[in-house]
C-alpha cells in the first residue's frame, strides 16, 4: 500500500516571527498561536496553553541517532521489540510523570505486539484528525465532492437580465479559493448574465450560524488563521494573508490576499536588508465599522524573498460576496444593489453555474499531510450535514454524532471516549491508545477507507509534518503517520511497513509533558518507530 504523498509548505500564524524560522514550519492553519493571547483553560494532558507548540510538528528527529538492528532470528524478535520499546520509555527520565500510552498491532496476524498504559484516556491533539478522516471516508466515500452553485431569481436569456437576486450557495467546500470564484464568475458571464436588478445573496444554510468549533473559545481573542470561522461558504480558509515581498533598493511590498474591505493596512514600515535576520511584526487593532486595521513593520532579508501570515476574517459570507461581485464587475456583469444579504435560494430559482471541489480523498490528504484544522472542522460539520435525520442546517453536535456513529460500528462505545471537535485543537479529546489503534486497524482492513487514509498521512522523511524526521534512517519512507502537538502533548499514530505483506499499526501518545521536555517526548516516539521498522526488516 505504498502510495505517493504530497509535499506542501506553509507559514505559521503569529504576531511577530523570525522569517528564517517561519520557513521551517508547515503551512497548516492549525499550528500554534504564538500571538501572546491569554492561555486557554487546560484540559487533561493538554497543558496550560493547548494551542502553543503545534507549529513544531515538523521538527527534525530527536531520537538516539543510532540505527537499530533487530535479532536475525525472527522468533526472538517479538520479545526483543517489547524490551526495546519498554527501554525507550525507561531511557527518558526527564519526562517524569508524563502519561504515556503506547499500543502496537501486527496487522498481518491481528496480534498485539506491545502496549503500555494503552487503556488510559489521553488528549490526542491532532491525532483526532484520524477519527475525522476515517469517519468521513467510511460515511461519505472518497469520491464525495462539495458543490458551490450560483442561481438566479429569473434570468431572461435574450437580454441577460436577472430580475431579482443572484444567489451563491455554499456547501462547505473547505478548499474553496479566490480562483474558484473567478471560475464561477467566468461561467456566469459565459451563461449570458449581464445585469442583476437586485442584490447578490449568499445562502449559508448548509451549516448553522455557530462558526467557532467546540473548545476554540479556550483561546478567545486569537486572530490567527487557525481559528478562522467555519462556515458554509468560506473562501481561502476564511482568512486573509499578509504577504511581505523583498524589493530591490531597500523597500518591501506588503499586500493582502485576497483583497477585502474587512481588512486595511493602516501602517506599513518594512525594509529589505542584505544582512541580519528577517523579522516581521503584524499588529492588529479594531477599526471603524468592524474593519480590522493592520500595522506591519520590521525587515526582510533579500535572500528570504517573502513572508506570509494568515489572519482570520470574521465574516465569511461578506468575503465571498465581495470577491464574487468584484470578479463579476471585471467581466461586465452589473449588480444594481452593492449591498449583499444572507438568504436561502428559492425553490424556483434557476441554476446558472456550479463549481465542484476536489474529491474527499484529496481533501483528506491536505488535512492530514499539513494537519489543517480548518479543513478538519469543515469535514466534521459536513459529516453532520450529510447524516442529519431531518433537513436543516448542520450543527457541531451533528458532526460529532456522525463520528460517534461510525466508531460505534467498530465496537467503540459512546461514553468510553471523548472527541468534541474535528481537529483535536485545545482540550477536545480523551481517547485511549487502544481505541485509536482499533480505528487504525479497522480502516486499514476496509478497502473503502484504507488506501485513501494511508495516502493522506505524512511519509517519514519525505513530506508533510514528517518531512524532517528519520532522514538517513531505515524508517524513511517506511512509516506513514499523523503527528499531534500541543503545549504538553506529543502524539504519533499510523503505520509502519517494510513490505506489503507485513505491516504494523502503532499509537504513541505522551500527555502532561514537563516544561521544556517536548523534544524528549518526540525522541521517545522516534526511537520507538526505529525499533518497529527494525522489527519488520527481512
JSON list of C-alpha atoms in Angstrom, two decimals, residues 156-360:
[
{"chain": "A", "resi": 156, "resn": "UNK", "atom": "CA", "xyz": [-34.02, 36.42, -19.35]},
{"chain": "A", "resi": 157, "resn": "UNK", "atom": "CA", "xyz": [-31.77, 34.55, -21.76]},
{"chain": "A", "resi": 158, "resn": "UNK", "atom": "CA", "xyz": [-32.44, 37.05, -24.52]},
{"chain": "A", "resi": 159, "resn": "UNK", "atom": "CA", "xyz": [-31.29, 40.14, -22.62]},
{"chain": "A", "resi": 160, "resn": "UNK", "atom": "CA", "xyz": [-29.03, 38.65, -19.94]},
{"chain": "A", "resi": 161, "resn": "UNK", "atom": "CA", "xyz": [-31.02, 40.46, -17.27]},
{"chain": "A", "resi": 162, "resn": "UNK", "atom": "CA", "xyz": [-31.68, 38.79, -13.92]},
{"chain": "A", "resi": 163, "resn": "UNK", "atom": "CA", "xyz": [-34.91, 40.13, -12.48]},
{"chain": "A", "resi": 164, "resn": "UNK", "atom": "CA", "xyz": [-34.29, 39.91, -8.75]},
{"chain": "A", "resi": 165, "resn": "UNK", "atom": "CA", "xyz": [-31.27, 38.46, -6.95]},
{"chain": "A", "resi": 166, "resn": "UNK", "atom": "CA", "xyz": [-28.28, 36.40, -7.92]},
{"chain": "A", "resi": 167, "resn": "UNK", "atom": "CA", "xyz": [-27.53, 33.72, -5.28]},
{"chain": "A", "resi": 168, "resn": "UNK", "atom": "CA", "xyz": [-24.37, 31.88, -4.39]},
{"chain": "A", "resi": 169, "resn": "UNK", "atom": "CA", "xyz": [-24.93, 28.80, -2.25]},
{"chain": "A", "resi": 170, "resn": "UNK", "atom": "CA", "xyz": [-22.08, 27.30, -0.30]},
{"chain": "A", "resi": 171, "resn": "UNK", "atom": "CA", "xyz": [-21.96, 23.65, 0.72]},
{"chain": "A", "resi": 172, "resn": "UNK", "atom": "CA", "xyz": [-18.92, 23.76, 2.96]},
{"chain": "A", "resi": 173, "resn": "UNK", "atom": "CA", "xyz": [-16.09, 23.37, 0.41]},
{"chain": "A", "resi": 174, "resn": "UNK", "atom": "CA", "xyz": [-13.05, 23.56, 2.73]},
{"chain": "A", "resi": 175, "resn": "UNK", "atom": "CA", "xyz": [-10.61, 24.43, -0.07]},
{"chain": "A", "resi": 176, "resn": "UNK", "atom": "CA", "xyz": [-12.74, 26.99, -1.96]},
{"chain": "A", "resi": 177, "resn": "UNK", "atom": "CA", "xyz": [-10.35, 29.61, -3.33]},
{"chain": "A", "resi": 178, "resn": "UNK", "atom": "CA", "xyz": [-10.45, 33.02, -4.94]},
{"chain": "A", "resi": 179, "resn": "UNK", "atom": "CA", "xyz": [-9.58, 31.33, -8.25]},
{"chain": "A", "resi": 180, "resn": "UNK", "atom": "CA", "xyz": [-12.62, 29.09, -7.85]},
{"chain": "A", "resi": 181, "resn": "UNK", "atom": "CA", "xyz": [-14.83, 32.17, -7.51]},
{"chain": "A", "resi": 182, "resn": "UNK", "atom": "CA", "xyz": [-13.14, 33.64, -10.59]},
{"chain": "A", "resi": 183, "resn": "UNK", "atom": "CA", "xyz": [-14.05, 30.49, -12.49]},
{"chain": "A", "resi": 184, "resn": "UNK", "atom": "CA", "xyz": [-17.64, 30.83, -11.32]},
{"chain": "A", "resi": 185, "resn": "UNK", "atom": "CA", "xyz": [-17.65, 34.44, -12.49]},
{"chain": "A", "resi": 186, "resn": "UNK", "atom": "CA", "xyz": [-16.35, 33.26, -15.89]},
{"chain": "A", "resi": 187, "resn": "UNK", "atom": "CA", "xyz": [-19.17, 30.74, -16.11]},
{"chain": "A", "resi": 188, "resn": "UNK", "atom": "CA", "xyz": [-21.82, 33.27, -15.06]},
{"chain": "A", "resi": 189, "resn": "UNK", "atom": "CA", "xyz": [-20.66, 35.70, -17.75]},
{"chain": "A", "resi": 190, "resn": "UNK", "atom": "CA", "xyz": [-20.47, 32.89, -20.30]},
{"chain": "A", "resi": 191, "resn": "UNK", "atom": "CA", "xyz": [-24.05, 31.96, -19.41]},
{"chain": "A", "resi": 192, "resn": "UNK", "atom": "CA", "xyz": [-25.03, 35.39, -20.72]},
{"chain": "A", "resi": 193, "resn": "UNK", "atom": "CA", "xyz": [-25.74, 37.21, -17.47]},
{"chain": "A", "resi": 194, "resn": "UNK", "atom": "CA", "xyz": [-25.14, 40.94, -17.88]},
{"chain": "A", "resi": 195, "resn": "UNK", "atom": "CA", "xyz": [-27.31, 42.73, -15.31]},
{"chain": "A", "resi": 196, "resn": "UNK", "atom": "CA", "xyz": [-28.75, 41.83, -11.91]},
{"chain": "A", "resi": 197, "resn": "UNK", "atom": "CA", "xyz": [-31.54, 44.15, -10.83]},
{"chain": "A", "resi": 198, "resn": "UNK", "atom": "CA", "xyz": [-31.43, 43.05, -7.19]},
{"chain": "A", "resi": 199, "resn": "UNK", "atom": "CA", "xyz": [-28.68, 42.02, -4.78]},
{"chain": "A", "resi": 200, "resn": "UNK", "atom": "CA", "xyz": [-26.04, 39.37, -4.55]},
{"chain": "A", "resi": 201, "resn": "UNK", "atom": "CA", "xyz": [-27.39, 36.95, -1.94]},
{"chain": "A", "resi": 202, "resn": "UNK", "atom": "CA", "xyz": [-25.38, 34.35, -0.03]},
{"chain": "A", "resi": 203, "resn": "UNK", "atom": "CA", "xyz": [-27.03, 31.09, 1.01]},
{"chain": "A", "resi": 204, "resn": "UNK", "atom": "CA", "xyz": [-25.27, 29.78, 4.12]},
{"chain": "A", "resi": 205, "resn": "UNK", "atom": "CA", "xyz": [-27.99, 27.35, 5.20]},
{"chain": "A", "resi": 206, "resn": "UNK", "atom": "CA", "xyz": [-25.90, 24.16, 4.88]},
{"chain": "A", "resi": 207, "resn": "UNK", "atom": "CA", "xyz": [-24.33, 24.84, 8.28]},
{"chain": "A", "resi": 208, "resn": "UNK", "atom": "CA", "xyz": [-25.82, 26.64, 11.26]},
{"chain": "A", "resi": 209, "resn": "UNK", "atom": "CA", "xyz": [-24.54, 30.03, 12.37]},
{"chain": "A", "resi": 210, "resn": "UNK", "atom": "CA", "xyz": [-22.14, 28.75, 15.04]},
{"chain": "A", "resi": 211, "resn": "UNK", "atom": "CA", "xyz": [-18.88, 29.18, 13.15]},
{"chain": "A", "resi": 212, "resn": "UNK", "atom": "CA", "xyz": [-16.48, 28.50, 16.03]},
{"chain": "A", "resi": 213, "resn": "UNK", "atom": "CA", "xyz": [-15.83, 24.79, 16.71]},
{"chain": "A", "resi": 214, "resn": "UNK", "atom": "CA", "xyz": [-16.12, 23.38, 20.24]},
{"chain": "A", "resi": 215, "resn": "UNK", "atom": "CA", "xyz": [-13.22, 24.35, 22.54]},
{"chain": "A", "resi": 216, "resn": "UNK", "atom": "CA", "xyz": [-11.99, 27.13, 20.27]},
{"chain": "A", "resi": 217, "resn": "UNK", "atom": "CA", "xyz": [-13.26, 29.60, 22.86]},
{"chain": "A", "resi": 218, "resn": "UNK", "atom": "CA", "xyz": [-10.41, 28.41, 25.09]},
{"chain": "A", "resi": 219, "resn": "UNK", "atom": "CA", "xyz": [-8.28, 30.96, 23.25]},
{"chain": "A", "resi": 220, "resn": "UNK", "atom": "CA", "xyz": [-10.62, 33.88, 22.70]},
{"chain": "A", "resi": 221, "resn": "UNK", "atom": "CA", "xyz": [-9.17, 36.97, 21.12]},
{"chain": "A", "resi": 222, "resn": "UNK", "atom": "CA", "xyz": [-6.82, 34.98, 18.89]},
{"chain": "A", "resi": 223, "resn": "UNK", "atom": "CA", "xyz": [-6.84, 36.36, 15.35]},
{"chain": "A", "resi": 224, "resn": "UNK", "atom": "CA", "xyz": [-4.52, 33.81, 13.75]},
{"chain": "A", "resi": 225, "resn": "UNK", "atom": "CA", "xyz": [-5.68, 31.84, 10.74]},
{"chain": "A", "resi": 226, "resn": "UNK", "atom": "CA", "xyz": [-6.00, 28.56, 12.61]},
{"chain": "A", "resi": 227, "resn": "UNK", "atom": "CA", "xyz": [-9.06, 29.99, 14.38]},
{"chain": "A", "resi": 228, "resn": "UNK", "atom": "CA", "xyz": [-10.85, 31.06, 11.20]},
{"chain": "A", "resi": 229, "resn": "UNK", "atom": "CA", "xyz": [-14.65, 30.73, 11.33]},
{"chain": "A", "resi": 230, "resn": "UNK", "atom": "CA", "xyz": [-16.03, 27.56, 9.75]},
{"chain": "A", "resi": 231, "resn": "UNK", "atom": "CA", "xyz": [-18.99, 28.45, 7.54]},
{"chain": "A", "resi": 232, "resn": "UNK", "atom": "CA", "xyz": [-21.00, 27.07, 4.64]},
{"chain": "A", "resi": 233, "resn": "UNK", "atom": "CA", "xyz": [-19.25, 29.49, 2.31]},
{"chain": "A", "resi": 234, "resn": "UNK", "atom": "CA", "xyz": [-15.68, 30.19, 3.33]},
{"chain": "A", "resi": 235, "resn": "UNK", "atom": "CA", "xyz": [-13.06, 31.42, 0.86]},
{"chain": "A", "resi": 236, "resn": "UNK", "atom": "CA", "xyz": [-9.30, 30.98, 1.32]},
{"chain": "A", "resi": 237, "resn": "UNK", "atom": "CA", "xyz": [-9.96, 29.02, 4.51]},
{"chain": "A", "resi": 238, "resn": "UNK", "atom": "CA", "xyz": [-11.72, 32.04, 5.99]},
{"chain": "A", "resi": 239, "resn": "UNK", "atom": "CA", "xyz": [-8.53, 34.06, 6.14]},
{"chain": "A", "resi": 240, "resn": "UNK", "atom": "CA", "xyz": [-6.64, 36.94, 4.62]},
{"chain": "A", "resi": 241, "resn": "UNK", "atom": "CA", "xyz": [-2.90, 36.54, 4.04]},
{"chain": "A", "resi": 242, "resn": "UNK", "atom": "CA", "xyz": [-0.45, 39.36, 4.71]},
{"chain": "A", "resi": 243, "resn": "UNK", "atom": "CA", "xyz": [2.29, 38.98, 2.09]},
{"chain": "A", "resi": 244, "resn": "UNK", "atom": "CA", "xyz": [5.60, 40.81, 2.54]},
{"chain": "A", "resi": 245, "resn": "UNK", "atom": "CA", "xyz": [7.89, 40.69, -0.51]},
{"chain": "A", "resi": 246, "resn": "UNK", "atom": "CA", "xyz": [11.50, 41.86, -0.59]},
{"chain": "A", "resi": 247, "resn": "UNK", "atom": "CA", "xyz": [12.23, 44.57, -3.18]},
{"chain": "A", "resi": 248, "resn": "UNK", "atom": "CA", "xyz": [15.47, 45.95, -4.64]},
{"chain": "A", "resi": 249, "resn": "UNK", "atom": "CA", "xyz": [16.64, 49.26, -3.23]},
{"chain": "A", "resi": 250, "resn": "UNK", "atom": "CA", "xyz": [15.67, 48.68, 0.39]},
{"chain": "A", "resi": 251, "resn": "UNK", "atom": "CA", "xyz": [11.90, 48.85, 0.09]},
{"chain": "A", "resi": 252, "resn": "UNK", "atom": "CA", "xyz": [9.44, 45.99, 0.64]},
{"chain": "A", "resi": 253, "resn": "UNK", "atom": "CA", "xyz": [5.98, 45.38, -0.81]},
{"chain": "A", "resi": 254, "resn": "UNK", "atom": "CA", "xyz": [3.11, 44.47, 1.53]},
{"chain": "A", "resi": 255, "resn": "UNK", "atom": "CA", "xyz": [-0.16, 43.18, 0.09]},
{"chain": "A", "resi": 256, "resn": "UNK", "atom": "CA", "xyz": [-3.30, 41.40, 1.24]},
{"chain": "A", "resi": 257, "resn": "UNK", "atom": "CA", "xyz": [-4.63, 38.22, -0.40]},
{"chain": "A", "resi": 258, "resn": "UNK", "atom": "CA", "xyz": [-7.49, 38.26, -1.05]},
{"chain": "A", "resi": 259, "resn": "UNK", "atom": "CA", "xyz": [-8.27, 41.96, -1.15]},
{"chain": "A", "resi": 260, "resn": "UNK", "atom": "CA", "xyz": [-11.17, 42.65, 1.18]},
{"chain": "A", "resi": 261, "resn": "UNK", "atom": "CA", "xyz": [-12.92, 45.68, 2.65]},
{"chain": "A", "resi": 262, "resn": "UNK", "atom": "CA", "xyz": [-12.80, 43.96, 6.03]},
{"chain": "A", "resi": 263, "resn": "UNK", "atom": "CA", "xyz": [-9.04, 44.49, 6.46]},
{"chain": "A", "resi": 264, "resn": "UNK", "atom": "CA", "xyz": [-7.00, 47.63, 5.91]},
{"chain": "A", "resi": 265, "resn": "UNK", "atom": "CA", "xyz": [-3.24, 48.15, 6.00]},
{"chain": "A", "resi": 266, "resn": "UNK", "atom": "CA", "xyz": [-3.01, 51.15, 8.32]},
{"chain": "A", "resi": 267, "resn": "UNK", "atom": "CA", "xyz": [0.75, 51.46, 8.73]},
{"chain": "A", "resi": 268, "resn": "UNK", "atom": "CA", "xyz": [3.46, 49.74, 6.71]},
{"chain": "A", "resi": 269, "resn": "UNK", "atom": "CA", "xyz": [7.09, 50.07, 7.69]},
{"chain": "A", "resi": 270, "resn": "UNK", "atom": "CA", "xyz": [9.09, 47.16, 6.30]},
{"chain": "A", "resi": 271, "resn": "UNK", "atom": "CA", "xyz": [12.51, 47.38, 4.68]},
{"chain": "A", "resi": 272, "resn": "UNK", "atom": "CA", "xyz": [14.57, 44.93, 2.65]},
{"chain": "A", "resi": 273, "resn": "UNK", "atom": "CA", "xyz": [18.04, 44.24, 4.05]},
{"chain": "A", "resi": 274, "resn": "UNK", "atom": "CA", "xyz": [21.05, 42.30, 2.83]},
{"chain": "A", "resi": 275, "resn": "UNK", "atom": "CA", "xyz": [22.44, 41.41, 6.27]},
{"chain": "A", "resi": 276, "resn": "UNK", "atom": "CA", "xyz": [20.96, 40.38, 9.57]},
{"chain": "A", "resi": 277, "resn": "UNK", "atom": "CA", "xyz": [17.87, 38.29, 10.14]},
{"chain": "A", "resi": 278, "resn": "UNK", "atom": "CA", "xyz": [14.41, 38.80, 8.74]},
{"chain": "A", "resi": 279, "resn": "UNK", "atom": "CA", "xyz": [11.86, 39.81, 11.34]},
{"chain": "A", "resi": 280, "resn": "UNK", "atom": "CA", "xyz": [8.33, 40.92, 10.55]},
{"chain": "A", "resi": 281, "resn": "UNK", "atom": "CA", "xyz": [5.69, 42.03, 13.04]},
{"chain": "A", "resi": 282, "resn": "UNK", "atom": "CA", "xyz": [1.96, 42.29, 12.38]},
{"chain": "A", "resi": 283, "resn": "UNK", "atom": "CA", "xyz": [-0.16, 44.16, 14.93]},
{"chain": "A", "resi": 284, "resn": "UNK", "atom": "CA", "xyz": [-3.94, 44.10, 14.70]},
{"chain": "A", "resi": 285, "resn": "UNK", "atom": "CA", "xyz": [-6.41, 46.64, 16.07]},
{"chain": "A", "resi": 286, "resn": "UNK", "atom": "CA", "xyz": [-10.16, 47.09, 15.67]},
{"chain": "A", "resi": 287, "resn": "UNK", "atom": "CA", "xyz": [-11.11, 49.77, 13.20]},
{"chain": "A", "resi": 288, "resn": "UNK", "atom": "CA", "xyz": [-14.32, 51.63, 12.42]},
{"chain": "A", "resi": 289, "resn": "UNK", "atom": "CA", "xyz": [-17.44, 49.73, 11.32]},
{"chain": "A", "resi": 290, "resn": "UNK", "atom": "CA", "xyz": [-15.94, 46.38, 12.26]},
{"chain": "A", "resi": 291, "resn": "UNK", "atom": "CA", "xyz": [-12.97, 46.74, 9.94]},
{"chain": "A", "resi": 292, "resn": "UNK", "atom": "CA", "xyz": [-9.62, 45.30, 11.02]},
{"chain": "A", "resi": 293, "resn": "UNK", "atom": "CA", "xyz": [-6.58, 47.59, 10.90]},
{"chain": "A", "resi": 294, "resn": "UNK", "atom": "CA", "xyz": [-3.13, 46.06, 10.49]},
{"chain": "A", "resi": 295, "resn": "UNK", "atom": "CA", "xyz": [0.26, 47.62, 11.22]},
{"chain": "A", "resi": 296, "resn": "UNK", "atom": "CA", "xyz": [3.13, 45.77, 9.52]},
{"chain": "A", "resi": 297, "resn": "UNK", "atom": "CA", "xyz": [6.71, 46.59, 10.48]},
{"chain": "A", "resi": 298, "resn": "UNK", "atom": "CA", "xyz": [10.20, 45.12, 10.52]},
{"chain": "A", "resi": 299, "resn": "UNK", "atom": "CA", "xyz": [12.69, 43.95, 7.95]},
{"chain": "A", "resi": 300, "resn": "UNK", "atom": "CA", "xyz": [13.00, 41.14, 5.44]},
{"chain": "A", "resi": 301, "resn": "UNK", "atom": "CA", "xyz": [16.28, 39.83, 4.13]},
{"chain": "A", "resi": 302, "resn": "UNK", "atom": "CA", "xyz": [16.51, 39.87, 0.34]},
{"chain": "A", "resi": 303, "resn": "UNK", "atom": "CA", "xyz": [17.50, 36.20, 0.12]},
{"chain": "A", "resi": 304, "resn": "UNK", "atom": "CA", "xyz": [14.38, 35.19, 2.08]},
{"chain": "A", "resi": 305, "resn": "UNK", "atom": "CA", "xyz": [12.20, 36.55, -0.72]},
{"chain": "A", "resi": 306, "resn": "UNK", "atom": "CA", "xyz": [8.84, 36.77, 1.01]},
{"chain": "A", "resi": 307, "resn": "UNK", "atom": "CA", "xyz": [6.93, 36.19, 4.21]},
{"chain": "A", "resi": 308, "resn": "UNK", "atom": "CA", "xyz": [3.27, 35.28, 4.68]},
{"chain": "A", "resi": 309, "resn": "UNK", "atom": "CA", "xyz": [0.98, 35.34, 7.67]},
{"chain": "A", "resi": 310, "resn": "UNK", "atom": "CA", "xyz": [-2.71, 34.44, 7.77]},
{"chain": "A", "resi": 311, "resn": "UNK", "atom": "CA", "xyz": [-5.31, 36.28, 9.85]},
{"chain": "A", "resi": 312, "resn": "UNK", "atom": "CA", "xyz": [-8.89, 35.20, 10.38]},
{"chain": "A", "resi": 313, "resn": "UNK", "atom": "CA", "xyz": [-11.77, 37.04, 8.70]},
{"chain": "A", "resi": 314, "resn": "UNK", "atom": "CA", "xyz": [-14.82, 37.23, 10.94]},
{"chain": "A", "resi": 315, "resn": "UNK", "atom": "CA", "xyz": [-17.49, 37.43, 8.22]},
{"chain": "A", "resi": 316, "resn": "UNK", "atom": "CA", "xyz": [-17.05, 34.64, 5.63]},
{"chain": "A", "resi": 317, "resn": "UNK", "atom": "CA", "xyz": [-20.30, 35.47, 3.79]},
{"chain": "A", "resi": 318, "resn": "UNK", "atom": "CA", "xyz": [-19.23, 39.06, 3.28]},
{"chain": "A", "resi": 319, "resn": "UNK", "atom": "CA", "xyz": [-15.83, 37.94, 2.00]},
{"chain": "A", "resi": 320, "resn": "UNK", "atom": "CA", "xyz": [-17.40, 35.65, -0.60]},
{"chain": "A", "resi": 321, "resn": "UNK", "atom": "CA", "xyz": [-19.85, 38.33, -1.70]},
{"chain": "A", "resi": 322, "resn": "UNK", "atom": "CA", "xyz": [-17.11, 40.97, -2.05]},
{"chain": "A", "resi": 323, "resn": "UNK", "atom": "CA", "xyz": [-14.89, 38.72, -4.15]},
{"chain": "A", "resi": 324, "resn": "UNK", "atom": "CA", "xyz": [-17.63, 37.40, -6.44]},
{"chain": "A", "resi": 325, "resn": "UNK", "atom": "CA", "xyz": [-19.08, 40.90, -7.00]},
{"chain": "A", "resi": 326, "resn": "UNK", "atom": "CA", "xyz": [-15.63, 42.26, -7.88]},
{"chain": "A", "resi": 327, "resn": "UNK", "atom": "CA", "xyz": [-14.90, 39.40, -10.28]},
{"chain": "A", "resi": 328, "resn": "UNK", "atom": "CA", "xyz": [-18.30, 39.78, -11.95]},
{"chain": "A", "resi": 329, "resn": "UNK", "atom": "CA", "xyz": [-17.74, 43.50, -12.40]},
{"chain": "A", "resi": 330, "resn": "UNK", "atom": "CA", "xyz": [-14.45, 42.89, -14.24]},
{"chain": "A", "resi": 331, "resn": "UNK", "atom": "CA", "xyz": [-16.41, 40.66, -16.62]},
{"chain": "A", "resi": 332, "resn": "UNK", "atom": "CA", "xyz": [-19.06, 43.28, -17.33]},
{"chain": "A", "resi": 333, "resn": "UNK", "atom": "CA", "xyz": [-21.77, 41.88, -15.06]},
{"chain": "A", "resi": 334, "resn": "UNK", "atom": "CA", "xyz": [-23.52, 44.69, -13.19]},
{"chain": "A", "resi": 335, "resn": "UNK", "atom": "CA", "xyz": [-25.33, 44.21, -9.88]},
{"chain": "A", "resi": 336, "resn": "UNK", "atom": "CA", "xyz": [-27.66, 47.10, -9.13]},
{"chain": "A", "resi": 337, "resn": "UNK", "atom": "CA", "xyz": [-27.53, 46.92, -5.34]},
{"chain": "A", "resi": 338, "resn": "UNK", "atom": "CA", "xyz": [-23.96, 46.95, -3.94]},
{"chain": "A", "resi": 339, "resn": "UNK", "atom": "CA", "xyz": [-25.04, 45.52, -0.61]},
{"chain": "A", "resi": 340, "resn": "UNK", "atom": "CA", "xyz": [-25.43, 41.80, -0.06]},
{"chain": "A", "resi": 341, "resn": "UNK", "atom": "CA", "xyz": [-27.75, 39.74, 2.06]},
{"chain": "A", "resi": 342, "resn": "UNK", "atom": "CA", "xyz": [-27.88, 36.24, 3.52]},
{"chain": "A", "resi": 343, "resn": "UNK", "atom": "CA", "xyz": [-30.85, 34.37, 2.06]},
{"chain": "A", "resi": 344, "resn": "UNK", "atom": "CA", "xyz": [-31.86, 30.84, 1.12]},
{"chain": "A", "resi": 345, "resn": "UNK", "atom": "CA", "xyz": [-32.08, 30.05, -2.60]},
{"chain": "A", "resi": 346, "resn": "UNK", "atom": "CA", "xyz": [-35.80, 29.97, -3.57]},
{"chain": "A", "resi": 347, "resn": "UNK", "atom": "CA", "xyz": [-37.06, 26.64, -4.93]},
{"chain": "A", "resi": 348, "resn": "UNK", "atom": "CA", "xyz": [-37.95, 28.24, -8.27]},
{"chain": "A", "resi": 349, "resn": "UNK", "atom": "CA", "xyz": [-34.53, 29.84, -8.80]},
{"chain": "A", "resi": 350, "resn": "UNK", "atom": "CA", "xyz": [-32.64, 28.91, -11.96]},
{"chain": "A", "resi": 351, "resn": "UNK", "atom": "CA", "xyz": [-29.23, 27.21, -11.79]},
{"chain": "A", "resi": 352, "resn": "UNK", "atom": "CA", "xyz": [-26.62, 29.35, -13.55]},
{"chain": "A", "resi": 353, "resn": "UNK", "atom": "CA", "xyz": [-23.19, 27.91, -12.69]},
{"chain": "A", "resi": 354, "resn": "UNK", "atom": "CA", "xyz": [-21.51, 25.36, -10.41]},
{"chain": "A", "resi": 355, "resn": "UNK", "atom": "CA", "xyz": [-18.10, 24.56, -9.02]},
{"chain": "A", "resi": 356, "resn": "UNK", "atom": "CA", "xyz": [-17.28, 21.12, -7.64]},
{"chain": "A", "resi": 357, "resn": "UNK", "atom": "CA", "xyz": [-14.46, 20.65, -5.16]},
{"chain": "A", "resi": 358, "resn": "UNK", "atom": "CA", "xyz": [-11.68, 18.11, -5.28]},
{"chain": "A", "resi": 359, "resn": "UNK", "atom": "CA", "xyz": [-12.86, 14.69, -4.05]},
{"chain": "A", "resi": 360, "resn": "UNK", "atom": "CA", "xyz": [-12.83, 13.99, -0.34]}
]
